[in-house]
PDB file of C-alpha atoms and ligand atoms in Angstrom:
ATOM      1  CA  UNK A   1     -22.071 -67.047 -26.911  1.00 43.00           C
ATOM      2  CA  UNK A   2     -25.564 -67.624 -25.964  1.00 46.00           C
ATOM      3  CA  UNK A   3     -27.587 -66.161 -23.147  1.00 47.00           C
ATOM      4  CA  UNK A   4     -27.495 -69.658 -21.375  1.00 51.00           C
ATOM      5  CA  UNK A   5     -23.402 -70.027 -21.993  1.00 50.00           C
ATOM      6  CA  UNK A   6     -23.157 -66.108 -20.719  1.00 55.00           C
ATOM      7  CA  UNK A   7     -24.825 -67.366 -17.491  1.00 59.00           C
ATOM      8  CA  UNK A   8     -22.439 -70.698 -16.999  1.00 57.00           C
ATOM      9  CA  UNK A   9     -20.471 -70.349 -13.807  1.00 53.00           C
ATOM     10  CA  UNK A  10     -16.271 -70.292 -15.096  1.00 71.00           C
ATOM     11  CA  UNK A  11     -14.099 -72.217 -12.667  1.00 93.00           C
ATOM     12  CA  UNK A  12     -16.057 -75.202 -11.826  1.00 97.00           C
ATOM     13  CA  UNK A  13     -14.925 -77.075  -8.610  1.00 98.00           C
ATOM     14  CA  UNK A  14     -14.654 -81.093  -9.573  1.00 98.00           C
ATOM     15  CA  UNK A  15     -16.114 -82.409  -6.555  1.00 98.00           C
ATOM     16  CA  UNK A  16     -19.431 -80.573  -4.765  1.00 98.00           C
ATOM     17  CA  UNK A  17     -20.876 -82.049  -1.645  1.00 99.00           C
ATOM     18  CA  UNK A  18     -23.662 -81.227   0.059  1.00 98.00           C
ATOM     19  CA  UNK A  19     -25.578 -80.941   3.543  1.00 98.00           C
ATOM     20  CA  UNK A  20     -28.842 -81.291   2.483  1.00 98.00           C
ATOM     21  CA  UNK A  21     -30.374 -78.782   5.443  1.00 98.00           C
ATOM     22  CA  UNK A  22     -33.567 -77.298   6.796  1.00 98.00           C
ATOM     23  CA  UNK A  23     -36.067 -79.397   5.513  1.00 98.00           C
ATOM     24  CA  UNK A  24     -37.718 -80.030   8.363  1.00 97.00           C
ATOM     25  CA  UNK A  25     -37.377 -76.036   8.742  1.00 98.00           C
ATOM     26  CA  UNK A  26     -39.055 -75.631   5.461  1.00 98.00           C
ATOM     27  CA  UNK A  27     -41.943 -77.811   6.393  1.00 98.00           C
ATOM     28  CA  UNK A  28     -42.455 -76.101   9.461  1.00 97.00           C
ATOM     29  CA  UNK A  29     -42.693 -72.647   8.599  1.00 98.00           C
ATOM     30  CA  UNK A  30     -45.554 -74.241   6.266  1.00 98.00           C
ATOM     31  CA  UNK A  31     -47.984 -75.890   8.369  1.00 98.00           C
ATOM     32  CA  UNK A  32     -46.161 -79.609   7.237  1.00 98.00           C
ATOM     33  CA  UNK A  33     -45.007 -82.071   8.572  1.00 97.00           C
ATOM     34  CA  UNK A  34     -41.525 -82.931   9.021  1.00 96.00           C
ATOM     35  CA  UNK A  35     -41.348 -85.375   6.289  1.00 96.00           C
ATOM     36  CA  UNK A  36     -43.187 -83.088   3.750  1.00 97.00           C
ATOM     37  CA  UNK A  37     -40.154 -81.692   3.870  1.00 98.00           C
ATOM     38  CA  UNK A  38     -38.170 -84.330   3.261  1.00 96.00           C
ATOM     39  CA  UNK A  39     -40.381 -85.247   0.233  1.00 97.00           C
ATOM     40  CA  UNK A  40     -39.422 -81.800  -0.917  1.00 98.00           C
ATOM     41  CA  UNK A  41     -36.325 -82.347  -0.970  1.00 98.00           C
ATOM     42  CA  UNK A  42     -36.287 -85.158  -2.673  1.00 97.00           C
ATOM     43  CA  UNK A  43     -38.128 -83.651  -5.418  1.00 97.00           C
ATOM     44  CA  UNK A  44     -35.325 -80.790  -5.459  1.00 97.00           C
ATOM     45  CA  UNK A  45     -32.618 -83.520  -5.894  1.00 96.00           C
ATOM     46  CA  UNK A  46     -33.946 -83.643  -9.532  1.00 95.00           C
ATOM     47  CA  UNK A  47     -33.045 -79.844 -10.439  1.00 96.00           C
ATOM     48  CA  UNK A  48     -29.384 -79.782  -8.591  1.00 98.00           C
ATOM     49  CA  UNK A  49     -28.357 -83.219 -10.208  1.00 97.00           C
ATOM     50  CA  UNK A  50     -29.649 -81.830 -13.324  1.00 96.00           C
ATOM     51  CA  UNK A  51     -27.799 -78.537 -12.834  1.00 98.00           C
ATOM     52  CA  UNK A  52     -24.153 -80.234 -11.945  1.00 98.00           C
ATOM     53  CA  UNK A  53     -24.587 -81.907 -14.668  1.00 96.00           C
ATOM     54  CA  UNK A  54     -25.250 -79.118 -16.809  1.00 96.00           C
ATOM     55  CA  UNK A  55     -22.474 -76.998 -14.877  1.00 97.00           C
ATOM     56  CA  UNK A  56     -19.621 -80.233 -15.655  1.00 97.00           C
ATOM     57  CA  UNK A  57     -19.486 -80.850 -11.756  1.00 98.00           C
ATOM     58  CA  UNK A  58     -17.826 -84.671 -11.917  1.00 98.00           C
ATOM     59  CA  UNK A  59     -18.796 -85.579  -8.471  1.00 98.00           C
ATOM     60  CA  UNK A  60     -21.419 -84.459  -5.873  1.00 98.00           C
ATOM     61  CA  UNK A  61     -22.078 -85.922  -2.604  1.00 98.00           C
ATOM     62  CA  UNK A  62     -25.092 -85.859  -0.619  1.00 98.00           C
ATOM     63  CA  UNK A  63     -25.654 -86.071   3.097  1.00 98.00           C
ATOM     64  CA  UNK A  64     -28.428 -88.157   2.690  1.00 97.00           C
ATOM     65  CA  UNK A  65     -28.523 -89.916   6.739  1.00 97.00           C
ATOM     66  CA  UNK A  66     -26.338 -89.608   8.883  1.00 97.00           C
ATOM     67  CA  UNK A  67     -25.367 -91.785  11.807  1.00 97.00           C
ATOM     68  CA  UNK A  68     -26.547 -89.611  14.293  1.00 97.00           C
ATOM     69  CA  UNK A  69     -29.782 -89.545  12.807  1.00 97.00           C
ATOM     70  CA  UNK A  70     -31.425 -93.003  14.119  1.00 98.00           C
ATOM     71  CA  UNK A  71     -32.011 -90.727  17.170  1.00 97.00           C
ATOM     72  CA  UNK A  72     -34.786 -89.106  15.180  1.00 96.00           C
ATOM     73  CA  UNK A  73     -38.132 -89.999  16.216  1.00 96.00           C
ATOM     74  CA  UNK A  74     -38.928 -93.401  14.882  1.00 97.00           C
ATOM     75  CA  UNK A  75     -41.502 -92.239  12.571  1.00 96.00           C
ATOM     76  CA  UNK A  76     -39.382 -90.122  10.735  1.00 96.00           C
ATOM     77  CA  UNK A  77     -36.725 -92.458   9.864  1.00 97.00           C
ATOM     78  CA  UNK A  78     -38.463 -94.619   8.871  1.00 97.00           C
ATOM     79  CA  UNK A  79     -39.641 -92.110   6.488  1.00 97.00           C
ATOM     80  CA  UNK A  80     -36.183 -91.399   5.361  1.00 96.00           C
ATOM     81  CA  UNK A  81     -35.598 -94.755   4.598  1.00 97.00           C
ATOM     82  CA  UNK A  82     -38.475 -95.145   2.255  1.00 97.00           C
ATOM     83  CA  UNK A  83     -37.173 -91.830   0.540  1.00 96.00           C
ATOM     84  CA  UNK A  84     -33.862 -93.893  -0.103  1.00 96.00           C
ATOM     85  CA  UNK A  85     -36.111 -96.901  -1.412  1.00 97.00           C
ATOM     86  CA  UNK A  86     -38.648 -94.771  -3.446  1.00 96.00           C
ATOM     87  CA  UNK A  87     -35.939 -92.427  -5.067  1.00 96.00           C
ATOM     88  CA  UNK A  88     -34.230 -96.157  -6.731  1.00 97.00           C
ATOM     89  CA  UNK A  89     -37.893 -97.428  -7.821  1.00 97.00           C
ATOM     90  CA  UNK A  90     -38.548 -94.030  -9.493  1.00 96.00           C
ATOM     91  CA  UNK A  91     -35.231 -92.329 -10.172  1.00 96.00           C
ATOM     92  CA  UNK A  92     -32.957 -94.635 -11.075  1.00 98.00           C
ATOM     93  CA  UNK A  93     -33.724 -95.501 -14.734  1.00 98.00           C
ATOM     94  CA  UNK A  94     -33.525 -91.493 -15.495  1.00 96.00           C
ATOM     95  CA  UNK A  95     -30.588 -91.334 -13.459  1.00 97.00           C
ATOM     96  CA  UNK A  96     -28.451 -94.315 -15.670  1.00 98.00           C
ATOM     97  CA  UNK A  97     -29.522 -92.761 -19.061  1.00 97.00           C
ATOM     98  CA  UNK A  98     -28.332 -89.259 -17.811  1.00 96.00           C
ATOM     99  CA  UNK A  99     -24.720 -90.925 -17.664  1.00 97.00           C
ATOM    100  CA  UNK A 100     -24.857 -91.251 -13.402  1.00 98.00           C
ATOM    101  CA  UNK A 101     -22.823 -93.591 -11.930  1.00 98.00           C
ATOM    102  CA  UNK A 102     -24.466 -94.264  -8.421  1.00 98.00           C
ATOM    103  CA  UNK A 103     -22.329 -94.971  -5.386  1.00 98.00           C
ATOM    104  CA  UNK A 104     -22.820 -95.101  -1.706  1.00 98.00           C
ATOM    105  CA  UNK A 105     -20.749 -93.971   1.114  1.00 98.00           C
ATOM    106  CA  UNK A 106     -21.631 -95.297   4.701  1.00 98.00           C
ATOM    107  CA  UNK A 107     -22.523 -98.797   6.092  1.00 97.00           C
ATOM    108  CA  UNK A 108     -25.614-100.824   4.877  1.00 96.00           C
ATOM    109  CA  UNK A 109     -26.030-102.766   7.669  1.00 94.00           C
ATOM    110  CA  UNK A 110     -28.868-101.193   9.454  1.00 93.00           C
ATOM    111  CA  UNK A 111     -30.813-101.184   6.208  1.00 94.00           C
ATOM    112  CA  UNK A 112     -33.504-103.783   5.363  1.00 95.00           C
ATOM    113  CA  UNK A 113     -32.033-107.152   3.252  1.00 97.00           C
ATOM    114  CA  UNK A 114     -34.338-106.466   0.259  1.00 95.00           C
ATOM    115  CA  UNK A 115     -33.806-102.443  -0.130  1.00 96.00           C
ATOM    116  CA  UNK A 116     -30.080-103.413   0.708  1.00 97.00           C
ATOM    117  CA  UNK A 117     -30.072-105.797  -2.865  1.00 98.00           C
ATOM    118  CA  UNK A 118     -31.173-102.772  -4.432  1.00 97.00           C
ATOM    119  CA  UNK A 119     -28.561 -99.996  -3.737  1.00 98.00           C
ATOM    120  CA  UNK A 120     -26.125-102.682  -4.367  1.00 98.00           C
ATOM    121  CA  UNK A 121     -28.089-103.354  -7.598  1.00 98.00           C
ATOM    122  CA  UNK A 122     -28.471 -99.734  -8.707  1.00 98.00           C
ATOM    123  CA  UNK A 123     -24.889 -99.425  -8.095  1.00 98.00           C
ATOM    124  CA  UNK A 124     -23.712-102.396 -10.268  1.00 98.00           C
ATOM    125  CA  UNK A 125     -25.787-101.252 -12.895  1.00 98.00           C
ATOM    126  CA  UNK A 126     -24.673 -97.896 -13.235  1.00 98.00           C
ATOM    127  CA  UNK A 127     -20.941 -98.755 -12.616  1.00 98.00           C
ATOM    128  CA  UNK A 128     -19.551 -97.624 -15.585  1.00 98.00           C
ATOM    129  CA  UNK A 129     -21.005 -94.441 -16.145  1.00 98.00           C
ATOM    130  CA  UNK A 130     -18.809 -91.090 -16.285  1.00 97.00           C
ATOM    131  CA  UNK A 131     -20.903 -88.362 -16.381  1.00 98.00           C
ATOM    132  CA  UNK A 132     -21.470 -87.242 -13.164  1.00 98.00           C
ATOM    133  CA  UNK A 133     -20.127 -89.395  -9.652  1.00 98.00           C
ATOM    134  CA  UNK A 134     -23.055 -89.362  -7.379  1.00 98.00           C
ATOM    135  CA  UNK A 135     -22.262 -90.473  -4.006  1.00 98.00           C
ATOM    136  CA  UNK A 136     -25.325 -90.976  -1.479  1.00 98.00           C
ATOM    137  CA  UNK A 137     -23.685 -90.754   2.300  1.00 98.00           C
ATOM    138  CA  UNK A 138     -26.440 -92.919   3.859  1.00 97.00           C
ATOM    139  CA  UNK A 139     -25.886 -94.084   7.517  1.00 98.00           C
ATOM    140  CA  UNK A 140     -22.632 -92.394   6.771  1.00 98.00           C
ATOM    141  CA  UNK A 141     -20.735 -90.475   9.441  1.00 98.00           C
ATOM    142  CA  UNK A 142     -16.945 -89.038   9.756  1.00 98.00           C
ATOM    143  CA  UNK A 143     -15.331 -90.560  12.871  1.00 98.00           C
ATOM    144  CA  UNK A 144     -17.784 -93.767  11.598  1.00 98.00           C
ATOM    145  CA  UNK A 145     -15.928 -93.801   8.435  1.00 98.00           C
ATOM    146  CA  UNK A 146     -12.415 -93.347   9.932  1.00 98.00           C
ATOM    147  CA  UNK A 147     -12.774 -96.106  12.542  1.00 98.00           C
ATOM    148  CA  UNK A 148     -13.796 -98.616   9.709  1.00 98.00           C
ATOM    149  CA  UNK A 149     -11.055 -97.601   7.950  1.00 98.00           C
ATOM    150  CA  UNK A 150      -8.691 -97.899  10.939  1.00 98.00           C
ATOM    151  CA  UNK A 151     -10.034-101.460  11.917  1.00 98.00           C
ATOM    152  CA  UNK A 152      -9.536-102.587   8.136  1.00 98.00           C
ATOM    153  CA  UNK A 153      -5.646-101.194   8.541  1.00 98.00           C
ATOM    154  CA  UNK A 154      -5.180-103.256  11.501  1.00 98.00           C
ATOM    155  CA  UNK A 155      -6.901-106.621  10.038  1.00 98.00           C
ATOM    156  CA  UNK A 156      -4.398-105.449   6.934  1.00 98.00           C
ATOM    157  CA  UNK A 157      -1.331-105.854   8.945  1.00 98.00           C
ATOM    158  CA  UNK A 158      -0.132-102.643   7.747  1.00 98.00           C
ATOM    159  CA  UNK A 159       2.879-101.577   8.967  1.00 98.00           C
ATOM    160  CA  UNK A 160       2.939 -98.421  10.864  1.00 98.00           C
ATOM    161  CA  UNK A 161       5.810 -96.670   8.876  1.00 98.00           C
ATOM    162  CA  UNK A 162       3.686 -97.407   5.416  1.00 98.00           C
ATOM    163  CA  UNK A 163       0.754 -95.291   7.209  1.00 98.00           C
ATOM    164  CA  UNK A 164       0.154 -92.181   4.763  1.00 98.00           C
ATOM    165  CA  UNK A 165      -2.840 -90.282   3.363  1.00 98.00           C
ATOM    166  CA  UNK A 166      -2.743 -92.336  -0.013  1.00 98.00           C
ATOM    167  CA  UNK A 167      -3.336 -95.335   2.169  1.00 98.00           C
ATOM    168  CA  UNK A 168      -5.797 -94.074   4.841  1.00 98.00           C
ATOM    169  CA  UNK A 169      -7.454 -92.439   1.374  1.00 98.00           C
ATOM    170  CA  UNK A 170      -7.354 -96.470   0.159  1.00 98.00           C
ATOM    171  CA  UNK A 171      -8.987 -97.833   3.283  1.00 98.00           C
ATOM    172  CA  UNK A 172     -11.980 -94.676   3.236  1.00 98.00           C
ATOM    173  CA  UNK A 173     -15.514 -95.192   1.446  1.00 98.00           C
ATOM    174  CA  UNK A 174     -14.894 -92.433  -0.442  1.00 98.00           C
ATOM    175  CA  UNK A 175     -12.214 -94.541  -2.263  1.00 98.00           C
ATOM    176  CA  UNK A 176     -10.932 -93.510  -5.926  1.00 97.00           C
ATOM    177  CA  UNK A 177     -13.008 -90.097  -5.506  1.00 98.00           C
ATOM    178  CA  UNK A 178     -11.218 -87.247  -5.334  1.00 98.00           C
ATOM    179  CA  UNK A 179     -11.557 -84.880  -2.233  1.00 98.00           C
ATOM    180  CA  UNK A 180     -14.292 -82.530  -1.923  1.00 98.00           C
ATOM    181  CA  UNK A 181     -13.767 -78.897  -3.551  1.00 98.00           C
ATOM    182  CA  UNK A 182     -16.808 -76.986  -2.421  1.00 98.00           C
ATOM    183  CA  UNK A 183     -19.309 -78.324   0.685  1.00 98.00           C
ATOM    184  CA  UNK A 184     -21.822 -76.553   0.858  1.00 98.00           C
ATOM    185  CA  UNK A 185     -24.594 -76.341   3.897  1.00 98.00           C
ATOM    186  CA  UNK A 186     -28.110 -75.111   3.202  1.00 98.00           C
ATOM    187  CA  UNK A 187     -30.208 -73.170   6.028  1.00 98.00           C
ATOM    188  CA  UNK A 188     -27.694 -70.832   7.747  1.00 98.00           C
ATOM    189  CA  UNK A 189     -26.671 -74.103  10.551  1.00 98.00           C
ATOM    190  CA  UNK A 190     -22.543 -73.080  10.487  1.00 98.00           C
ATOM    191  CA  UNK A 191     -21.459 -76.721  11.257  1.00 97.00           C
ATOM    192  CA  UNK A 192     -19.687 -79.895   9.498  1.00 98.00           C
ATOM    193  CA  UNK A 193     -21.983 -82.562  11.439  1.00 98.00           C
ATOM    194  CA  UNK A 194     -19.427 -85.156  10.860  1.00 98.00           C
ATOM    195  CA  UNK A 195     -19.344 -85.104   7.334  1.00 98.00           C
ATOM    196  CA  UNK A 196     -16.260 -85.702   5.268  1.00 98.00           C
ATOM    197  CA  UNK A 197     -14.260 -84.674   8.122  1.00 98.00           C
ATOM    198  CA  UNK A 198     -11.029 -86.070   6.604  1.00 98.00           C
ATOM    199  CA  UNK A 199     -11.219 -85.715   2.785  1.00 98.00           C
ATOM    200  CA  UNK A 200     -13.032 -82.277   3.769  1.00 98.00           C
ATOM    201  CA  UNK A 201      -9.555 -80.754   5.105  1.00 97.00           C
ATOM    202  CA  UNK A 202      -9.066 -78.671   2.422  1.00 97.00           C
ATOM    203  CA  UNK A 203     -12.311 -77.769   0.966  1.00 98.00           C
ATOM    204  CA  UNK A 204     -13.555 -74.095   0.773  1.00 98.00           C
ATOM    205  CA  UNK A 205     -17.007 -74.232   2.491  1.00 98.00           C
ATOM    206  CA  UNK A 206     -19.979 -72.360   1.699  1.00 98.00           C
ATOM    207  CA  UNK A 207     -23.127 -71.684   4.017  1.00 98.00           C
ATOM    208  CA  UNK A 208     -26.338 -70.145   2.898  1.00 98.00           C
ATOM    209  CA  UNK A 209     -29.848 -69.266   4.891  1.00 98.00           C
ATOM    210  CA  UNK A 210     -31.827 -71.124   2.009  1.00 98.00           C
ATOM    211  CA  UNK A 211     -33.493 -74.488   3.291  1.00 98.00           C
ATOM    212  CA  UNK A 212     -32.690 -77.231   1.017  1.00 98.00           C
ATOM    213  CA  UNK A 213     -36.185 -77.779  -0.530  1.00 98.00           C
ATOM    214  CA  UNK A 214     -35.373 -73.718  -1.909  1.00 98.00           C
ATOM    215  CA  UNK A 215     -31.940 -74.211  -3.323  1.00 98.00           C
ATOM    216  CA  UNK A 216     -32.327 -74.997  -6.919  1.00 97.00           C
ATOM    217  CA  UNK A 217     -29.967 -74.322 -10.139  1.00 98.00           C
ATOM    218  CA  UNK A 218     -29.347 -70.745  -9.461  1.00 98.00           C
ATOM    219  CA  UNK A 219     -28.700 -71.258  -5.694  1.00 98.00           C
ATOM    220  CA  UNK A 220     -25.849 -73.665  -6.963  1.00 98.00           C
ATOM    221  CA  UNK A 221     -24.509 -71.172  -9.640  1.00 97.00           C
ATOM    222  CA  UNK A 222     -24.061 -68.323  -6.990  1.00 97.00           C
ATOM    223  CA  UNK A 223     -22.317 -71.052  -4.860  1.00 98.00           C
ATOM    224  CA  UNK A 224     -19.820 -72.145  -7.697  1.00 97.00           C
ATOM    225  CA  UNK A 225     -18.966 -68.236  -8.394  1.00 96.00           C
ATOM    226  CA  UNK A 226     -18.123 -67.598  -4.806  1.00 96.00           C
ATOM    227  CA  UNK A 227     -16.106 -70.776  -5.040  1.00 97.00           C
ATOM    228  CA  UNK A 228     -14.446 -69.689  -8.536  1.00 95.00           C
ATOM    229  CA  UNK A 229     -13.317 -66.629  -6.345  1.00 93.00           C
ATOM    230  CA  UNK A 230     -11.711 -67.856  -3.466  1.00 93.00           C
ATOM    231  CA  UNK A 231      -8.343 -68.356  -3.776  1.00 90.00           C
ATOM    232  CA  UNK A 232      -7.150 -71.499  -2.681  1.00 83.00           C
ATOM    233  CA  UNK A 233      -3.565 -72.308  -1.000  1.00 85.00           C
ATOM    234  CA  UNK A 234      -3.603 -75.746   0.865  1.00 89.00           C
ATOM    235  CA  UNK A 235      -1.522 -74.227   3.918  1.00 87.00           C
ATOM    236  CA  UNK A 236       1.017 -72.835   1.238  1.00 88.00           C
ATOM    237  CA  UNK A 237       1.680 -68.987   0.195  1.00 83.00           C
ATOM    238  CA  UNK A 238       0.572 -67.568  -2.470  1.00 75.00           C
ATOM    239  CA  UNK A 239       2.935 -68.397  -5.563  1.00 63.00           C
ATOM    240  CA  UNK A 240       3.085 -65.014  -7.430  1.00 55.00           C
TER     241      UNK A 240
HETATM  242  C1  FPP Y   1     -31.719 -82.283   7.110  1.00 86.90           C
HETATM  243  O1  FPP Y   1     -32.846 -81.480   7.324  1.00 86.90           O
HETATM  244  C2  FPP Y   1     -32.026 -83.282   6.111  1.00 86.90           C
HETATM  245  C3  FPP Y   1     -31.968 -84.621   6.313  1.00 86.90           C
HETATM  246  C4  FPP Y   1     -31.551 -85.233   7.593  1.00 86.90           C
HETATM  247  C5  FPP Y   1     -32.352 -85.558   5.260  1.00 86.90           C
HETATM  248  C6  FPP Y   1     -31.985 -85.155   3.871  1.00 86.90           C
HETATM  249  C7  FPP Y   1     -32.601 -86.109   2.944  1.00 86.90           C
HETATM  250  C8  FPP Y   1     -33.197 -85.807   1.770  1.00 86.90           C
HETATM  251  C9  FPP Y   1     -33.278 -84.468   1.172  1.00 86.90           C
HETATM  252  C10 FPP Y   1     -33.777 -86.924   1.019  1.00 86.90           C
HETATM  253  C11 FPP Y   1     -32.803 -87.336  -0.035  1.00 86.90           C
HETATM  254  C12 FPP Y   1     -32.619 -88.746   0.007  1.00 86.90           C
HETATM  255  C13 FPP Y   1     -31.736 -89.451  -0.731  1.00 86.90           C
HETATM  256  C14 FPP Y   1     -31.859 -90.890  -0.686  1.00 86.90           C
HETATM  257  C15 FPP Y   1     -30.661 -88.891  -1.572  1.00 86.90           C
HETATM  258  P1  FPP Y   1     -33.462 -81.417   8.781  1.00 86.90           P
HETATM  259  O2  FPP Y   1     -34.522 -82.445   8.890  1.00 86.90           O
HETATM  260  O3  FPP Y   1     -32.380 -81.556   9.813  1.00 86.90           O
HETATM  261  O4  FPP Y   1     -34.072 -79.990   8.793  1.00 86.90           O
HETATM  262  P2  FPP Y   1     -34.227 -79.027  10.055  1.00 86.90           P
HETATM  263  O5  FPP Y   1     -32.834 -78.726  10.540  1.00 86.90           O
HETATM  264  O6  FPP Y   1     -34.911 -77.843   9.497  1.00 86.90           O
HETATM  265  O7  FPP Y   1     -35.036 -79.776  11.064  1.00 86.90           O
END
C-alpha cells in the first residue's frame, strides 16, 4: 500500500454536503473585504472537489446562496452572483473532463436571463457524467424547497393517502439523489440555516472552527474519519 493509499479515509459516506461558512470571517480577520472572502472560497472549491473525488465521495452539495441571503447588502450579492457566473466561464470545462455532472438545487428565477441559459447549459452538458454529483444549492432554501414541492403535489392531484416520503422525495429538487450522509458546517456557527432540512433527517453532522477559505483536503479527511466512526441507527437499536 502506498503512503497516499495508507492516508485514504475507509468508510466513505456517499453523499457530503456542505455549509460553505466564515468567509466573510476569514476576510475580516485579514484586513479584506467581505467578498475577498468569497473569492477565497471559490478558489478552495477547486481542492475539496478535487479531494471527493479522490476520496470516491459520489455526491457533494454546496450551500452556495441561500434564500435568506438577498438580505445581504446589495453590493455583496451581487458579488455572489458573479462568483456563480465566473466559476461556469472558468471552471466548467475542467469540471466536465474530471467526470462532474453539474446540477442545481433551488429556483432560478431571481437570476439574470443570460447567466440563467448558462447553468441550464452547463447542466445539459455535463448530464451524463458519473463521477462525482455536484449539486450547487443556489437561491436554495429548506421550507423554500418543501413549499414548491407541496404546491406541485396539489397541482398533481395527488391523493392524500398516496402521500409518502418516496413521493415528497419525487416532488424535491434534490430528486434521484440520495440523502445526505455527512453535512458538514465550517467556522464553529452550530446551525442548519435551512439547508436540507428534510433529506438532512438522518445525516450525522459535523461542525468545525475552520472558515471555509481554510478547509482544504485534509480538513475533509478528518471529517470523513469522524464520520466512518459514528455509528449510525436511523431511530433503530443497535442490531448486534
Ligand atoms: C458564508 O460565509 C458563505 C456564503 C454565503 C457564500 C458561499 C459561497 C462561495 C464559497 C462561493 C461559491 C460559489 C459557487 C457558485 C459554488 P459568510 O459570508 O456568511 O461568512 P461569515 O459568517 O464569516 O460572515
Amino acid at each position: 500500500m502506498s503512503k497516499d493509499q495508507e492516508n485514504l479515509p475507509v468508510k466513505i459516506p456517499r453523499h457530503v454536503a456542505i455549509i460553505m461558512d466564515g468567509n466573510g470571517r476569514w476576510a475580516l480577520s485579514r484586513g479584506l473585504p467581505r467578498l475577498a472572502g468569497h473569492r477565497a472560497g471559490t478558489e478552495n472549491l477547486r481542492r475539496v472537489i478535487e479531494a471527493c473525488v479522490e476520496f470516491g465521495v459520489q455526491y457533494l452539495t454546496l450551500y452556495a446562496f441561500s434564500t435568506e441571503n438577498w438580505g445581504r447588502p446589495v453590493e455583496e450579492v451581487r458579488g455572489l452572483i458573479r462568483i456563480l457566473e465566473d466559476v461556469i466561464d472558468r471552471e466548467l470545462k475542467e469540471l466536465h473532463k474530471n467526470g462532474v455532472q453539474l446540477r442545481h438545487i433551488g429556483q432560478l428565477d431571481r437570476i439574470n436571463p443570460s447567466l440563467k441559459k448558462k447553468v441550464l447549459s452547463a447542466i445539459e452538458l455535463t448530464k451524463d457524467n458519473t463521477r462525482l454529483v455536484l449539486n450547487v444549492a443556489f437561491n436554495y432554501g429548506g421550507r423554500d424547497e418543501i413549499i414548491w414541492a407541496v404546491k406541485r403535489m396539489l397541482a398533481d392531484q395527488v391523493a392524500p393517502n398516496d402521500v409518502t416520503v418516496e413521493l415528497v422525495n419525487q416532488y424535491l429538487f434534490t430528486v434521484g439523489v440520495p440523502d445526505p450522509d455527512l453535512i458538514i458546517r465550517t467556522s464553529g456557527e452550530l446551525r442548519g440555516s435551512n439547508f436540507l432540512i428534510w433529506q438532512g433527517a438522518y445525516a450525522e453532522w459535523y461542525f468545525t472552527p475552520t472558515f471555509w477559505p481554510d478547509f482544504g483536503k485534509e480538513a475533509l479527511q478528518e471529517a470523513i474519519d469522524e464520520y466512518a466512526h459514528r455509528e449510525r441507527r436511523f431511530g433503530q437499536v443497535n442490531k448486534k
